[in-house]
């Protein structure tokens, strides 16, 4: 049996069973899968590229690539459906970014931020709710992170991927993910502190 993986965040295992149903031959499941996951992949790719429009293009191309790969997926199986979708979108976003030779501002294109997830310790992230004007400053701090650190924050705290899923998306070990994410959080907290934003001030 093909294991689609535990979903600890939004989406759920039930929605990802649509992927397996489509692989097994149910064409109608693909449309439902598209409706469920296209907005999330577009948001993720848009944050990486700094453009909601390009995020939409990447999400569209992700499903185009997926549709062409059904024979291969049927033959080899799927390890984790959610990780597969984000890995395709990430690869396409980086390819597009490399081709265009720029990273545009995330903050300039992103929707008004309502909240961000941070951590006072790598092993115990806490959810910090804030007003929209503070969210804008936080988005700016995320925008200023180097690309690899920014995607770690996005994958973990906005897309809610598990460490194992992130490892599959980033082609590294879960231990490496934890170490890199710990450093990315440290850098982000320092940038936020420079803006006068601390966990205590947001409590």
PDB file of C-alpha atoms in Angstrom, residues 6-201:
ATOM      1  CA  UNK A   6       0.712  11.985   8.300  1.00  0.00           C
ATOM      2  CA  UNK A   7      -0.544  15.536   7.839  1.00  0.00           C
ATOM      3  CA  UNK A   8       0.088  17.608  10.943  1.00  0.00           C
ATOM      4  CA  UNK A   9      -1.170  20.849   9.411  1.00  0.00           C
ATOM      5  CA  UNK A  10      -3.810  22.155   7.101  1.00  0.00           C
ATOM      6  CA  UNK A  11      -5.097  19.960   4.315  1.00  0.00           C
ATOM      7  CA  UNK A  12      -5.409  16.632   6.035  1.00  0.00           C
ATOM      8  CA  UNK A  13      -4.841  13.066   5.036  1.00  0.00           C
ATOM      9  CA  UNK A  14      -8.356  12.818   3.618  1.00  0.00           C
ATOM     10  CA  UNK A  15      -7.678  15.459   0.964  1.00  0.00           C
ATOM     11  CA  UNK A  16      -4.417  13.802   0.007  1.00  0.00           C
ATOM     12  CA  UNK A  17      -6.156  10.470  -0.541  1.00  0.00           C
ATOM     13  CA  UNK A  18      -7.495  12.203  -3.645  1.00  0.00           C
ATOM     14  CA  UNK A  19      -3.979  12.015  -5.052  1.00  0.00           C
ATOM     15  CA  UNK A  20      -3.905   8.246  -4.685  1.00  0.00           C
ATOM     16  CA  UNK A  21      -7.425   7.937  -6.116  1.00  0.00           C
ATOM     17  CA  UNK A  22      -6.329   9.903  -9.160  1.00  0.00           C
ATOM     18  CA  UNK A  23      -3.148   7.854  -9.551  1.00  0.00           C
ATOM     19  CA  UNK A  24      -5.319   4.735  -9.441  1.00  0.00           C
ATOM     20  CA  UNK A  25      -7.421   6.040 -12.343  1.00  0.00           C
ATOM     21  CA  UNK A  26     -10.138   8.317 -10.933  1.00  0.00           C
ATOM     22  CA  UNK A  27      -9.899  11.403 -13.158  1.00  0.00           C
ATOM     23  CA  UNK A  28     -12.507  13.242 -11.102  1.00  0.00           C
ATOM     24  CA  UNK A  29     -10.258  13.137  -8.073  1.00  0.00           C
ATOM     25  CA  UNK A  30      -7.704  15.308  -9.861  1.00  0.00           C
ATOM     26  CA  UNK A  31     -10.133  18.226 -10.105  1.00  0.00           C
ATOM     27  CA  UNK A  32     -10.941  17.978  -6.407  1.00  0.00           C
ATOM     28  CA  UNK A  33      -7.225  17.772  -5.571  1.00  0.00           C
ATOM     29  CA  UNK A  34      -6.599  20.864  -7.681  1.00  0.00           C
ATOM     30  CA  UNK A  35      -9.302  22.860  -5.906  1.00  0.00           C
ATOM     31  CA  UNK A  36      -7.919  21.865  -2.521  1.00  0.00           C
ATOM     32  CA  UNK A  37      -4.195  22.405  -3.100  1.00  0.00           C
ATOM     33  CA  UNK A  38      -3.817  24.972  -5.875  1.00  0.00           C
ATOM     34  CA  UNK A  39      -4.407  27.974  -3.537  1.00  0.00           C
ATOM     35  CA  UNK A  40      -1.856  26.690  -1.008  1.00  0.00           C
ATOM     36  CA  UNK A  41       0.824  25.993  -3.580  1.00  0.00           C
ATOM     37  CA  UNK A  42       0.182  29.363  -5.221  1.00  0.00           C
ATOM     38  CA  UNK A  43       0.590  31.100  -1.871  1.00  0.00           C
ATOM     39  CA  UNK A  44       3.831  29.246  -1.122  1.00  0.00           C
ATOM     40  CA  UNK A  45       5.369  29.854  -4.557  1.00  0.00           C
ATOM     41  CA  UNK A  46       4.180  33.455  -4.520  1.00  0.00           C
ATOM     42  CA  UNK A  47       5.988  34.025  -1.235  1.00  0.00           C
ATOM     43  CA  UNK A  48       9.199  32.540  -2.626  1.00  0.00           C
ATOM     44  CA  UNK A  49       9.016  34.611  -5.813  1.00  0.00           C
ATOM     45  CA  UNK A  50       7.558  37.790  -4.325  1.00  0.00           C
ATOM     46  CA  UNK A  51       4.658  37.782  -6.757  1.00  0.00           C
ATOM     47  CA  UNK A  52       1.160  36.405  -6.318  1.00  0.00           C
ATOM     48  CA  UNK A  53       0.756  36.265 -10.095  1.00  0.00           C
ATOM     49  CA  UNK A  54       3.870  34.161 -10.541  1.00  0.00           C
ATOM     50  CA  UNK A  55       2.799  32.005  -7.618  1.00  0.00           C
ATOM     51  CA  UNK A  56      -0.396  31.240  -9.503  1.00  0.00           C
ATOM     52  CA  UNK A  57       1.626  30.348 -12.590  1.00  0.00           C
ATOM     53  CA  UNK A  58       3.855  28.005 -10.599  1.00  0.00           C
ATOM     54  CA  UNK A  59       0.874  26.299  -8.976  1.00  0.00           C
ATOM     55  CA  UNK A  60      -0.713  25.831 -12.381  1.00  0.00           C
ATOM     56  CA  UNK A  61       2.491  24.342 -13.770  1.00  0.00           C
ATOM     57  CA  UNK A  62       2.821  22.122 -10.694  1.00  0.00           C
ATOM     58  CA  UNK A  63      -0.442  20.410 -11.522  1.00  0.00           C
ATOM     59  CA  UNK A  64       0.487  20.236 -15.187  1.00  0.00           C
ATOM     60  CA  UNK A  65       3.700  18.417 -14.255  1.00  0.00           C
ATOM     61  CA  UNK A  66       1.754  16.209 -11.869  1.00  0.00           C
ATOM     62  CA  UNK A  67      -0.780  15.267 -14.531  1.00  0.00           C
ATOM     63  CA  UNK A  68       1.999  14.168 -16.865  1.00  0.00           C
ATOM     64  CA  UNK A  69       3.637  12.010 -14.226  1.00  0.00           C
ATOM     65  CA  UNK A  70       0.730   9.687 -13.402  1.00  0.00           C
ATOM     66  CA  UNK A  71       2.301   6.611 -15.079  1.00  0.00           C
ATOM     67  CA  UNK A  72       5.540   7.073 -13.151  1.00  0.00           C
ATOM     68  CA  UNK A  73       3.710   7.691  -9.869  1.00  0.00           C
ATOM     69  CA  UNK A  74       1.589   4.608 -10.415  1.00  0.00           C
ATOM     70  CA  UNK A  75       4.702   2.544 -11.037  1.00  0.00           C
ATOM     71  CA  UNK A  76       6.815   3.727  -8.105  1.00  0.00           C
ATOM     72  CA  UNK A  77       4.187   4.868  -5.593  1.00  0.00           C
ATOM     73  CA  UNK A  78       4.068   8.028  -3.527  1.00  0.00           C
ATOM     74  CA  UNK A  79       5.986   8.366  -0.285  1.00  0.00           C
ATOM     75  CA  UNK A  80       4.247  11.508   0.974  1.00  0.00           C
ATOM     76  CA  UNK A  81       1.667  13.343  -1.098  1.00  0.00           C
ATOM     77  CA  UNK A  82       2.002  16.732   0.529  1.00  0.00           C
ATOM     78  CA  UNK A  83       5.791  16.703   0.350  1.00  0.00           C
ATOM     79  CA  UNK A  84       5.558  15.750  -3.332  1.00  0.00           C
ATOM     80  CA  UNK A  85       3.339  18.734  -4.179  1.00  0.00           C
ATOM     81  CA  UNK A  86       5.507  21.240  -2.338  1.00  0.00           C
ATOM     82  CA  UNK A  87       8.703  19.764  -3.786  1.00  0.00           C
ATOM     83  CA  UNK A  88       7.408  20.218  -7.341  1.00  0.00           C
ATOM     84  CA  UNK A  89       6.267  23.776  -6.635  1.00  0.00           C
ATOM     85  CA  UNK A  90       9.554  24.658  -4.936  1.00  0.00           C
ATOM     86  CA  UNK A  91      11.624  23.310  -7.811  1.00  0.00           C
ATOM     87  CA  UNK A  92       9.566  25.239 -10.361  1.00  0.00           C
ATOM     88  CA  UNK A  93       9.758  28.436  -8.310  1.00  0.00           C
ATOM     89  CA  UNK A  94      13.543  28.216  -8.019  1.00  0.00           C
ATOM     90  CA  UNK A  95      13.864  27.485 -11.721  1.00  0.00           C
ATOM     91  CA  UNK A  96      11.759  30.525 -12.531  1.00  0.00           C
ATOM     92  CA  UNK A  97      13.706  32.690 -10.086  1.00  0.00           C
ATOM     93  CA  UNK A  98      17.055  31.586 -11.496  1.00  0.00           C
ATOM     94  CA  UNK A  99      15.872  32.285 -15.018  1.00  0.00           C
ATOM     95  CA  UNK A 100      14.697  35.778 -14.137  1.00  0.00           C
ATOM     96  CA  UNK A 101      17.803  36.538 -12.029  1.00  0.00           C
ATOM     97  CA  UNK A 102      15.973  38.228  -9.190  1.00  0.00           C
ATOM     98  CA  UNK A 103      14.017  37.783  -5.975  1.00  0.00           C
ATOM     99  CA  UNK A 104      11.279  40.410  -5.686  1.00  0.00           C
ATOM    100  CA  UNK A 105       9.967  41.618  -2.374  1.00  0.00           C
ATOM    101  CA  UNK A 106       7.639  39.222  -0.595  1.00  0.00           C
ATOM    102  CA  UNK A 107       6.268  42.010   1.511  1.00  0.00           C
ATOM    103  CA  UNK A 108       5.343  44.134  -1.495  1.00  0.00           C
ATOM    104  CA  UNK A 109       3.123  41.434  -2.966  1.00  0.00           C
ATOM    105  CA  UNK A 110       1.937  39.404   0.017  1.00  0.00           C
ATOM    106  CA  UNK A 111      -1.489  39.844   1.556  1.00  0.00           C
ATOM    107  CA  UNK A 112      -1.661  41.679   4.840  1.00  0.00           C
ATOM    108  CA  UNK A 113      -0.134  39.419   7.439  1.00  0.00           C
ATOM    109  CA  UNK A 114      -2.344  38.491  10.380  1.00  0.00           C
ATOM    110  CA  UNK A 115       0.009  36.243  12.325  1.00  0.00           C
ATOM    111  CA  UNK A 116       3.359  34.537  12.256  1.00  0.00           C
ATOM    112  CA  UNK A 117       4.692  31.505  14.065  1.00  0.00           C
ATOM    113  CA  UNK A 118       7.958  31.902  15.900  1.00  0.00           C
ATOM    114  CA  UNK A 119       9.820  29.907  18.479  1.00  0.00           C
ATOM    115  CA  UNK A 120      11.508  30.803  21.741  1.00  0.00           C
ATOM    116  CA  UNK A 121      13.243  27.421  21.441  1.00  0.00           C
ATOM    117  CA  UNK A 122      13.678  25.241  18.390  1.00  0.00           C
ATOM    118  CA  UNK A 123      11.794  22.389  20.028  1.00  0.00           C
ATOM    119  CA  UNK A 124       8.802  24.391  21.258  1.00  0.00           C
ATOM    120  CA  UNK A 125       7.345  26.850  18.718  1.00  0.00           C
ATOM    121  CA  UNK A 126       4.605  29.162  20.020  1.00  0.00           C
ATOM    122  CA  UNK A 127       1.905  30.894  18.021  1.00  0.00           C
ATOM    123  CA  UNK A 128       2.001  34.654  18.295  1.00  0.00           C
ATOM    124  CA  UNK A 129      -1.066  36.621  17.223  1.00  0.00           C
ATOM    125  CA  UNK A 130      -0.682  40.281  16.361  1.00  0.00           C
ATOM    126  CA  UNK A 131      -2.342  43.271  14.762  1.00  0.00           C
ATOM    127  CA  UNK A 132      -2.035  43.738  11.008  1.00  0.00           C
ATOM    128  CA  UNK A 133       0.390  46.654  11.266  1.00  0.00           C
ATOM    129  CA  UNK A 134       2.807  44.526  13.292  1.00  0.00           C
ATOM    130  CA  UNK A 135       2.298  41.734  10.772  1.00  0.00           C
ATOM    131  CA  UNK A 136       3.531  44.012   8.006  1.00  0.00           C
ATOM    132  CA  UNK A 137       6.794  44.559   9.884  1.00  0.00           C
ATOM    133  CA  UNK A 138       7.135  40.842  10.479  1.00  0.00           C
ATOM    134  CA  UNK A 139       6.555  40.158   6.793  1.00  0.00           C
ATOM    135  CA  UNK A 140       9.299  42.649   5.997  1.00  0.00           C
ATOM    136  CA  UNK A 141      11.665  40.807   8.349  1.00  0.00           C
ATOM    137  CA  UNK A 142      10.812  37.488   6.670  1.00  0.00           C
ATOM    138  CA  UNK A 143      11.316  39.117   3.279  1.00  0.00           C
ATOM    139  CA  UNK A 144      14.835  40.161   4.273  1.00  0.00           C
ATOM    140  CA  UNK A 145      15.895  36.621   5.143  1.00  0.00           C
ATOM    141  CA  UNK A 146      18.121  34.845   2.615  1.00  0.00           C
ATOM    142  CA  UNK A 147      16.103  32.576   0.312  1.00  0.00           C
ATOM    143  CA  UNK A 148      16.961  29.238   2.011  1.00  0.00           C
ATOM    144  CA  UNK A 149      16.101  30.595   5.473  1.00  0.00           C
ATOM    145  CA  UNK A 150      12.908  32.194   4.215  1.00  0.00           C
ATOM    146  CA  UNK A 151      11.617  28.971   2.703  1.00  0.00           C
ATOM    147  CA  UNK A 152      12.290  27.125   5.962  1.00  0.00           C
ATOM    148  CA  UNK A 153      10.133  29.620   7.857  1.00  0.00           C
ATOM    149  CA  UNK A 154       7.409  29.440   5.208  1.00  0.00           C
ATOM    150  CA  UNK A 155       7.341  25.647   5.001  1.00  0.00           C
ATOM    151  CA  UNK A 156       7.259  25.111   8.755  1.00  0.00           C
ATOM    152  CA  UNK A 157       5.260  28.019  10.104  1.00  0.00           C
ATOM    153  CA  UNK A 158       2.934  28.979   7.297  1.00  0.00           C
ATOM    154  CA  UNK A 159       2.488  25.730   5.387  1.00  0.00           C
ATOM    155  CA  UNK A 160       2.738  23.593   8.557  1.00  0.00           C
ATOM    156  CA  UNK A 161       4.895  20.840   7.069  1.00  0.00           C
ATOM    157  CA  UNK A 162       6.422  18.299   9.421  1.00  0.00           C
ATOM    158  CA  UNK A 163      10.195  17.975   9.723  1.00  0.00           C
ATOM    159  CA  UNK A 164      10.067  14.741   7.728  1.00  0.00           C
ATOM    160  CA  UNK A 165       8.068  16.416   4.964  1.00  0.00           C
ATOM    161  CA  UNK A 166      10.433  19.376   4.896  1.00  0.00           C
ATOM    162  CA  UNK A 167      13.354  16.975   4.625  1.00  0.00           C
ATOM    163  CA  UNK A 168      11.757  15.390   1.565  1.00  0.00           C
ATOM    164  CA  UNK A 169      11.035  18.768  -0.020  1.00  0.00           C
ATOM    165  CA  UNK A 170      14.558  20.070   0.640  1.00  0.00           C
ATOM    166  CA  UNK A 171      16.388  16.774  -0.057  1.00  0.00           C
ATOM    167  CA  UNK A 172      18.141  16.616   3.295  1.00  0.00           C
ATOM    168  CA  UNK A 173      17.750  14.840   6.630  1.00  0.00           C
ATOM    169  CA  UNK A 174      15.211  15.831   9.324  1.00  0.00           C
ATOM    170  CA  UNK A 175      18.161  16.607  11.592  1.00  0.00           C
ATOM    171  CA  UNK A 176      19.543  19.052   9.048  1.00  0.00           C
ATOM    172  CA  UNK A 177      16.105  20.637   8.730  1.00  0.00           C
ATOM    173  CA  UNK A 178      15.923  21.179  12.497  1.00  0.00           C
ATOM    174  CA  UNK A 179      19.402  22.677  12.641  1.00  0.00           C
ATOM    175  CA  UNK A 180      18.811  25.018   9.711  1.00  0.00           C
ATOM    176  CA  UNK A 181      15.392  26.025  10.986  1.00  0.00           C
ATOM    177  CA  UNK A 182      16.840  26.767  14.418  1.00  0.00           C
ATOM    178  CA  UNK A 183      19.341  29.145  12.821  1.00  0.00           C
ATOM    179  CA  UNK A 184      16.679  30.723  10.570  1.00  0.00           C
ATOM    180  CA  UNK A 185      14.477  31.364  13.605  1.00  0.00           C
ATOM    181  CA  UNK A 186      17.431  32.889  15.453  1.00  0.00           C
ATOM    182  CA  UNK A 187      18.136  35.257  12.562  1.00  0.00           C
ATOM    183  CA  UNK A 188      14.463  36.157  12.247  1.00  0.00           C
ATOM    184  CA  UNK A 189      14.112  36.847  15.960  1.00  0.00           C
ATOM    185  CA  UNK A 190      17.148  39.145  15.784  1.00  0.00           C
ATOM    186  CA  UNK A 191      15.627  41.055  12.860  1.00  0.00           C
ATOM    187  CA  UNK A 192      12.330  41.344  14.705  1.00  0.00           C
ATOM    188  CA  UNK A 193      14.112  42.558  17.838  1.00  0.00           C
ATOM    189  CA  UNK A 194      15.687  45.312  15.741  1.00  0.00           C
ATOM    190  CA  UNK A 195      12.126  46.336  14.840  1.00  0.00           C
ATOM    191  CA  UNK A 196      11.108  46.318  18.489  1.00  0.00           C
ATOM    192  CA  UNK A 197       9.100  43.110  18.152  1.00  0.00           C
ATOM    193  CA  UNK A 198       9.665  40.435  20.785  1.00  0.00           C
ATOM    194  CA  UNK A 199       7.555  37.494  22.025  1.00  0.00           C
ATOM    195  CA  UNK A 200       6.939  39.494  25.215  1.00  0.00           C
ATOM    196  CA  UNK A 201       5.674  42.517  23.292  1.00  0.00           C
TER     197      UNK A 201
END
